[in-house]
């Protein structure tokens, strides 16, 4: 079955950087995309970035644009989220998710069937 395993979270000061990794296995879908979501306490799950596996197209939420970069290594079956210039408001549990989700609906978390366990990112001021 599909498995997603995140790593790379941690605690950093504002302005710092982290790189999250999502190792993917067991995928049988012909077409799929992988997205990073995050959820802060008391807030709704929010889409952060999206990448299509076939052609590498990417989408970012407004707050991530210019600071975060999503990429994939098809040899390692890993998707990365490089996060730079982190801010306290980036503090959340970050999840990677996978499914055949069209780019027009990329941030609708309910459309993704496959999720990782989450990794905590804490940014202090």
JSON list of C-alpha atoms in Angstrom, two decimals:
[
{"chain": "A", "resi": 1, "resn": "UNK", "atom": "CA", "xyz": [0.00, 0.00, 0.00]},
{"chain": "A", "resi": 2, "resn": "UNK", "atom": "CA", "xyz": [0.97, 3.63, -0.35]},
{"chain": "A", "resi": 3, "resn": "UNK", "atom": "CA", "xyz": [3.19, 4.89, 2.44]},
{"chain": "A", "resi": 4, "resn": "UNK", "atom": "CA", "xyz": [4.43, 8.41, 3.07]},
{"chain": "A", "resi": 5, "resn": "UNK", "atom": "CA", "xyz": [7.05, 9.05, 5.73]},
{"chain": "A", "resi": 6, "resn": "UNK", "atom": "CA", "xyz": [7.99, 12.61, 6.62]},
{"chain": "A", "resi": 7, "resn": "UNK", "atom": "CA", "xyz": [11.11, 13.79, 8.39]},
{"chain": "A", "resi": 8, "resn": "UNK", "atom": "CA", "xyz": [13.12, 16.94, 8.88]},
{"chain": "A", "resi": 9, "resn": "UNK", "atom": "CA", "xyz": [11.00, 18.94, 11.25]},
{"chain": "A", "resi": 10, "resn": "UNK", "atom": "CA", "xyz": [12.45, 20.70, 14.25]},
{"chain": "A", "resi": 11, "resn": "UNK", "atom": "CA", "xyz": [12.77, 23.92, 16.19]},
{"chain": "A", "resi": 12, "resn": "UNK", "atom": "CA", "xyz": [14.45, 26.95, 14.65]},
{"chain": "A", "resi": 13, "resn": "UNK", "atom": "CA", "xyz": [14.56, 30.66, 15.23]},
{"chain": "A", "resi": 14, "resn": "UNK", "atom": "CA", "xyz": [12.84, 33.11, 12.93]},
{"chain": "A", "resi": 15, "resn": "UNK", "atom": "CA", "xyz": [14.83, 33.58, 9.75]},
{"chain": "A", "resi": 16, "resn": "UNK", "atom": "CA", "xyz": [16.16, 30.04, 9.86]},
{"chain": "A", "resi": 17, "resn": "UNK", "atom": "CA", "xyz": [15.70, 27.19, 7.41]},
{"chain": "A", "resi": 18, "resn": "UNK", "atom": "CA", "xyz": [14.51, 23.61, 7.42]},
{"chain": "A", "resi": 19, "resn": "UNK", "atom": "CA", "xyz": [14.17, 20.96, 4.75]},
{"chain": "A", "resi": 20, "resn": "UNK", "atom": "CA", "xyz": [11.35, 18.48, 5.09]},
{"chain": "A", "resi": 21, "resn": "UNK", "atom": "CA", "xyz": [11.46, 15.14, 3.33]},
{"chain": "A", "resi": 22, "resn": "UNK", "atom": "CA", "xyz": [8.64, 12.82, 2.32]},
{"chain": "A", "resi": 23, "resn": "UNK", "atom": "CA", "xyz": [9.65, 9.32, 1.25]},
{"chain": "A", "resi": 24, "resn": "UNK", "atom": "CA", "xyz": [7.02, 7.70, -0.92]},
{"chain": "A", "resi": 25, "resn": "UNK", "atom": "CA", "xyz": [6.49, 4.00, -1.53]},
{"chain": "A", "resi": 26, "resn": "UNK", "atom": "CA", "xyz": [3.86, 1.63, -2.86]},
{"chain": "A", "resi": 27, "resn": "UNK", "atom": "CA", "xyz": [2.29, 4.01, -5.40]},
{"chain": "A", "resi": 28, "resn": "UNK", "atom": "CA", "xyz": [0.34, 2.34, -8.19]},
{"chain": "A", "resi": 29, "resn": "UNK", "atom": "CA", "xyz": [-1.47, 5.42, -9.51]},
{"chain": "A", "resi": 30, "resn": "UNK", "atom": "CA", "xyz": [-0.46, 6.32, -13.04]},
{"chain": "A", "resi": 31, "resn": "UNK", "atom": "CA", "xyz": [-0.83, 10.04, -12.38]},
{"chain": "A", "resi": 32, "resn": "UNK", "atom": "CA", "xyz": [-0.50, 11.68, -9.01]},
{"chain": "A", "resi": 33, "resn": "UNK", "atom": "CA", "xyz": [0.64, 14.74, -7.20]},
{"chain": "A", "resi": 34, "resn": "UNK", "atom": "CA", "xyz": [2.17, 15.29, -3.80]},
{"chain": "A", "resi": 35, "resn": "UNK", "atom": "CA", "xyz": [1.31, 18.21, -1.59]},
{"chain": "A", "resi": 36, "resn": "UNK", "atom": "CA", "xyz": [2.55, 19.58, 1.67]},
{"chain": "A", "resi": 37, "resn": "UNK", "atom": "CA", "xyz": [-0.08, 20.69, 4.14]},
{"chain": "A", "resi": 38, "resn": "UNK", "atom": "CA", "xyz": [0.27, 22.14, 7.59]},
{"chain": "A", "resi": 39, "resn": "UNK", "atom": "CA", "xyz": [-1.96, 22.44, 10.60]},
{"chain": "A", "resi": 40, "resn": "UNK", "atom": "CA", "xyz": [-1.42, 24.74, 13.53]},
{"chain": "A", "resi": 41, "resn": "UNK", "atom": "CA", "xyz": [-3.29, 24.22, 16.82]},
{"chain": "A", "resi": 42, "resn": "UNK", "atom": "CA", "xyz": [-6.88, 25.38, 16.52]},
{"chain": "A", "resi": 43, "resn": "UNK", "atom": "CA", "xyz": [-6.57, 26.09, 12.80]},
{"chain": "A", "resi": 44, "resn": "UNK", "atom": "CA", "xyz": [-7.71, 24.33, 9.67]},
{"chain": "A", "resi": 45, "resn": "UNK", "atom": "CA", "xyz": [-5.34, 22.24, 7.61]},
{"chain": "A", "resi": 46, "resn": "UNK", "atom": "CA", "xyz": [-3.74, 24.47, 5.00]},
{"chain": "A", "resi": 47, "resn": "UNK", "atom": "CA", "xyz": [-2.12, 23.63, 1.68]},
{"chain": "A", "resi": 48, "resn": "UNK", "atom": "CA", "xyz": [1.43, 24.90, 1.44]},
{"chain": "A", "resi": 49, "resn": "UNK", "atom": "CA", "xyz": [2.86, 23.53, -1.82]},
{"chain": "A", "resi": 50, "resn": "UNK", "atom": "CA", "xyz": [2.05, 20.99, -4.54]},
{"chain": "A", "resi": 51, "resn": "UNK", "atom": "CA", "xyz": [4.08, 19.18, -7.17]},
{"chain": "A", "resi": 52, "resn": "UNK", "atom": "CA", "xyz": [2.90, 16.95, -9.98]},
{"chain": "A", "resi": 53, "resn": "UNK", "atom": "CA", "xyz": [4.91, 13.79, -10.29]},
{"chain": "A", "resi": 54, "resn": "UNK", "atom": "CA", "xyz": [4.82, 13.56, -14.08]},
{"chain": "A", "resi": 55, "resn": "UNK", "atom": "CA", "xyz": [5.96, 17.00, -15.13]},
{"chain": "A", "resi": 56, "resn": "UNK", "atom": "CA", "xyz": [7.13, 18.69, -11.95]},
{"chain": "A", "resi": 57, "resn": "UNK", "atom": "CA", "xyz": [4.62, 21.54, -12.08]},
{"chain": "A", "resi": 58, "resn": "UNK", "atom": "CA", "xyz": [4.48, 23.33, -8.75]},
{"chain": "A", "resi": 59, "resn": "UNK", "atom": "CA", "xyz": [1.99, 25.51, -6.91]},
{"chain": "A", "resi": 60, "resn": "UNK", "atom": "CA", "xyz": [2.46, 27.45, -3.68]},
{"chain": "A", "resi": 61, "resn": "UNK", "atom": "CA", "xyz": [0.17, 29.14, -1.26]},
{"chain": "A", "resi": 62, "resn": "UNK", "atom": "CA", "xyz": [0.70, 32.86, -1.15]},
{"chain": "A", "resi": 63, "resn": "UNK", "atom": "CA", "xyz": [2.52, 32.90, 2.18]},
{"chain": "A", "resi": 64, "resn": "UNK", "atom": "CA", "xyz": [5.02, 30.28, 0.99]},
{"chain": "A", "resi": 65, "resn": "UNK", "atom": "CA", "xyz": [5.83, 31.85, -2.36]},
{"chain": "A", "resi": 66, "resn": "UNK", "atom": "CA", "xyz": [9.41, 33.10, -2.48]},
{"chain": "A", "resi": 67, "resn": "UNK", "atom": "CA", "xyz": [10.37, 31.38, 0.78]},
{"chain": "A", "resi": 68, "resn": "UNK", "atom": "CA", "xyz": [9.55, 27.70, 0.25]},
{"chain": "A", "resi": 69, "resn": "UNK", "atom": "CA", "xyz": [10.50, 25.37, -2.58]},
{"chain": "A", "resi": 70, "resn": "UNK", "atom": "CA", "xyz": [9.01, 21.98, -3.32]},
{"chain": "A", "resi": 71, "resn": "UNK", "atom": "CA", "xyz": [11.00, 19.49, -5.36]},
{"chain": "A", "resi": 72, "resn": "UNK", "atom": "CA", "xyz": [11.18, 15.78, -6.06]},
{"chain": "A", "resi": 73, "resn": "UNK", "atom": "CA", "xyz": [13.91, 13.22, -6.50]},
{"chain": "A", "resi": 74, "resn": "UNK", "atom": "CA", "xyz": [12.43, 10.41, -8.57]},
{"chain": "A", "resi": 75, "resn": "UNK", "atom": "CA", "xyz": [15.42, 8.15, -7.96]},
{"chain": "A", "resi": 76, "resn": "UNK", "atom": "CA", "xyz": [15.03, 8.41, -4.20]},
{"chain": "A", "resi": 77, "resn": "UNK", "atom": "CA", "xyz": [11.20, 8.53, -4.36]},
{"chain": "A", "resi": 78, "resn": "UNK", "atom": "CA", "xyz": [11.37, 11.57, -2.15]},
{"chain": "A", "resi": 79, "resn": "UNK", "atom": "CA", "xyz": [9.67, 14.94, -2.19]},
{"chain": "A", "resi": 80, "resn": "UNK", "atom": "CA", "xyz": [11.27, 17.84, -0.39]},
{"chain": "A", "resi": 81, "resn": "UNK", "atom": "CA", "xyz": [10.03, 21.09, 1.05]},
{"chain": "A", "resi": 82, "resn": "UNK", "atom": "CA", "xyz": [12.86, 23.57, 1.49]},
{"chain": "A", "resi": 83, "resn": "UNK", "atom": "CA", "xyz": [11.71, 26.28, 3.87]},
{"chain": "A", "resi": 84, "resn": "UNK", "atom": "CA", "xyz": [13.75, 29.47, 4.19]},
{"chain": "A", "resi": 85, "resn": "UNK", "atom": "CA", "xyz": [13.24, 32.67, 6.13]},
{"chain": "A", "resi": 86, "resn": "UNK", "atom": "CA", "xyz": [10.90, 30.88, 8.50]},
{"chain": "A", "resi": 87, "resn": "UNK", "atom": "CA", "xyz": [8.47, 32.91, 10.56]},
{"chain": "A", "resi": 88, "resn": "UNK", "atom": "CA", "xyz": [6.68, 32.12, 13.83]},
{"chain": "A", "resi": 89, "resn": "UNK", "atom": "CA", "xyz": [3.43, 31.82, 11.90]},
{"chain": "A", "resi": 90, "resn": "UNK", "atom": "CA", "xyz": [4.94, 28.87, 10.01]},
{"chain": "A", "resi": 91, "resn": "UNK", "atom": "CA", "xyz": [4.78, 26.85, 13.24]},
{"chain": "A", "resi": 92, "resn": "UNK", "atom": "CA", "xyz": [2.60, 23.80, 12.61]},
{"chain": "A", "resi": 93, "resn": "UNK", "atom": "CA", "xyz": [2.60, 20.08, 12.02]},
{"chain": "A", "resi": 94, "resn": "UNK", "atom": "CA", "xyz": [3.52, 19.53, 8.38]},
{"chain": "A", "resi": 95, "resn": "UNK", "atom": "CA", "xyz": [2.09, 16.62, 6.41]},
{"chain": "A", "resi": 96, "resn": "UNK", "atom": "CA", "xyz": [2.75, 15.31, 2.95]},
{"chain": "A", "resi": 97, "resn": "UNK", "atom": "CA", "xyz": [-0.20, 13.93, 1.03]},
{"chain": "A", "resi": 98, "resn": "UNK", "atom": "CA", "xyz": [-0.58, 12.08, -2.26]},
{"chain": "A", "resi": 99, "resn": "UNK", "atom": "CA", "xyz": [-3.36, 11.43, -4.72]},
{"chain": "A", "resi": 100, "resn": "UNK", "atom": "CA", "xyz": [-4.48, 12.13, -8.26]},
{"chain": "A", "resi": 101, "resn": "UNK", "atom": "CA", "xyz": [-5.55, 15.69, -7.52]},
{"chain": "A", "resi": 102, "resn": "UNK", "atom": "CA", "xyz": [-5.89, 18.26, -10.26]},
{"chain": "A", "resi": 103, "resn": "UNK", "atom": "CA", "xyz": [-3.96, 21.48, -9.88]},
{"chain": "A", "resi": 104, "resn": "UNK", "atom": "CA", "xyz": [-7.20, 23.48, -9.67]},
{"chain": "A", "resi": 105, "resn": "UNK", "atom": "CA", "xyz": [-8.05, 21.66, -6.42]},
{"chain": "A", "resi": 106, "resn": "UNK", "atom": "CA", "xyz": [-4.58, 21.16, -5.07]},
{"chain": "A", "resi": 107, "resn": "UNK", "atom": "CA", "xyz": [-5.23, 22.62, -1.62]},
{"chain": "A", "resi": 108, "resn": "UNK", "atom": "CA", "xyz": [-8.42, 20.70, -0.85]},
{"chain": "A", "resi": 109, "resn": "UNK", "atom": "CA", "xyz": [-7.13, 18.30, 1.76]},
{"chain": "A", "resi": 110, "resn": "UNK", "atom": "CA", "xyz": [-10.28, 16.16, 1.63]},
{"chain": "A", "resi": 111, "resn": "UNK", "atom": "CA", "xyz": [-9.33, 15.00, -1.86]},
{"chain": "A", "resi": 112, "resn": "UNK", "atom": "CA", "xyz": [-6.15, 13.26, -0.72]},
{"chain": "A", "resi": 113, "resn": "UNK", "atom": "CA", "xyz": [-6.44, 9.67, 0.44]},
{"chain": "A", "resi": 114, "resn": "UNK", "atom": "CA", "xyz": [-2.82, 9.10, 1.39]},
{"chain": "A", "resi": 115, "resn": "UNK", "atom": "CA", "xyz": [-1.08, 10.95, 4.21]},
{"chain": "A", "resi": 116, "resn": "UNK", "atom": "CA", "xyz": [2.10, 10.81, 6.18]},
{"chain": "A", "resi": 117, "resn": "UNK", "atom": "CA", "xyz": [2.24, 10.91, 9.95]},
{"chain": "A", "resi": 118, "resn": "UNK", "atom": "CA", "xyz": [3.32, 14.54, 10.17]},
{"chain": "A", "resi": 119, "resn": "UNK", "atom": "CA", "xyz": [6.42, 16.33, 11.39]},
{"chain": "A", "resi": 120, "resn": "UNK", "atom": "CA", "xyz": [6.46, 19.26, 13.81]},
{"chain": "A", "resi": 121, "resn": "UNK", "atom": "CA", "xyz": [7.98, 22.58, 12.80]},
{"chain": "A", "resi": 122, "resn": "UNK", "atom": "CA", "xyz": [8.39, 25.19, 15.52]},
{"chain": "A", "resi": 123, "resn": "UNK", "atom": "CA", "xyz": [9.68, 28.67, 14.77]},
{"chain": "A", "resi": 124, "resn": "UNK", "atom": "CA", "xyz": [10.50, 30.97, 17.67]},
{"chain": "A", "resi": 125, "resn": "UNK", "atom": "CA", "xyz": [10.75, 34.73, 17.47]}
]
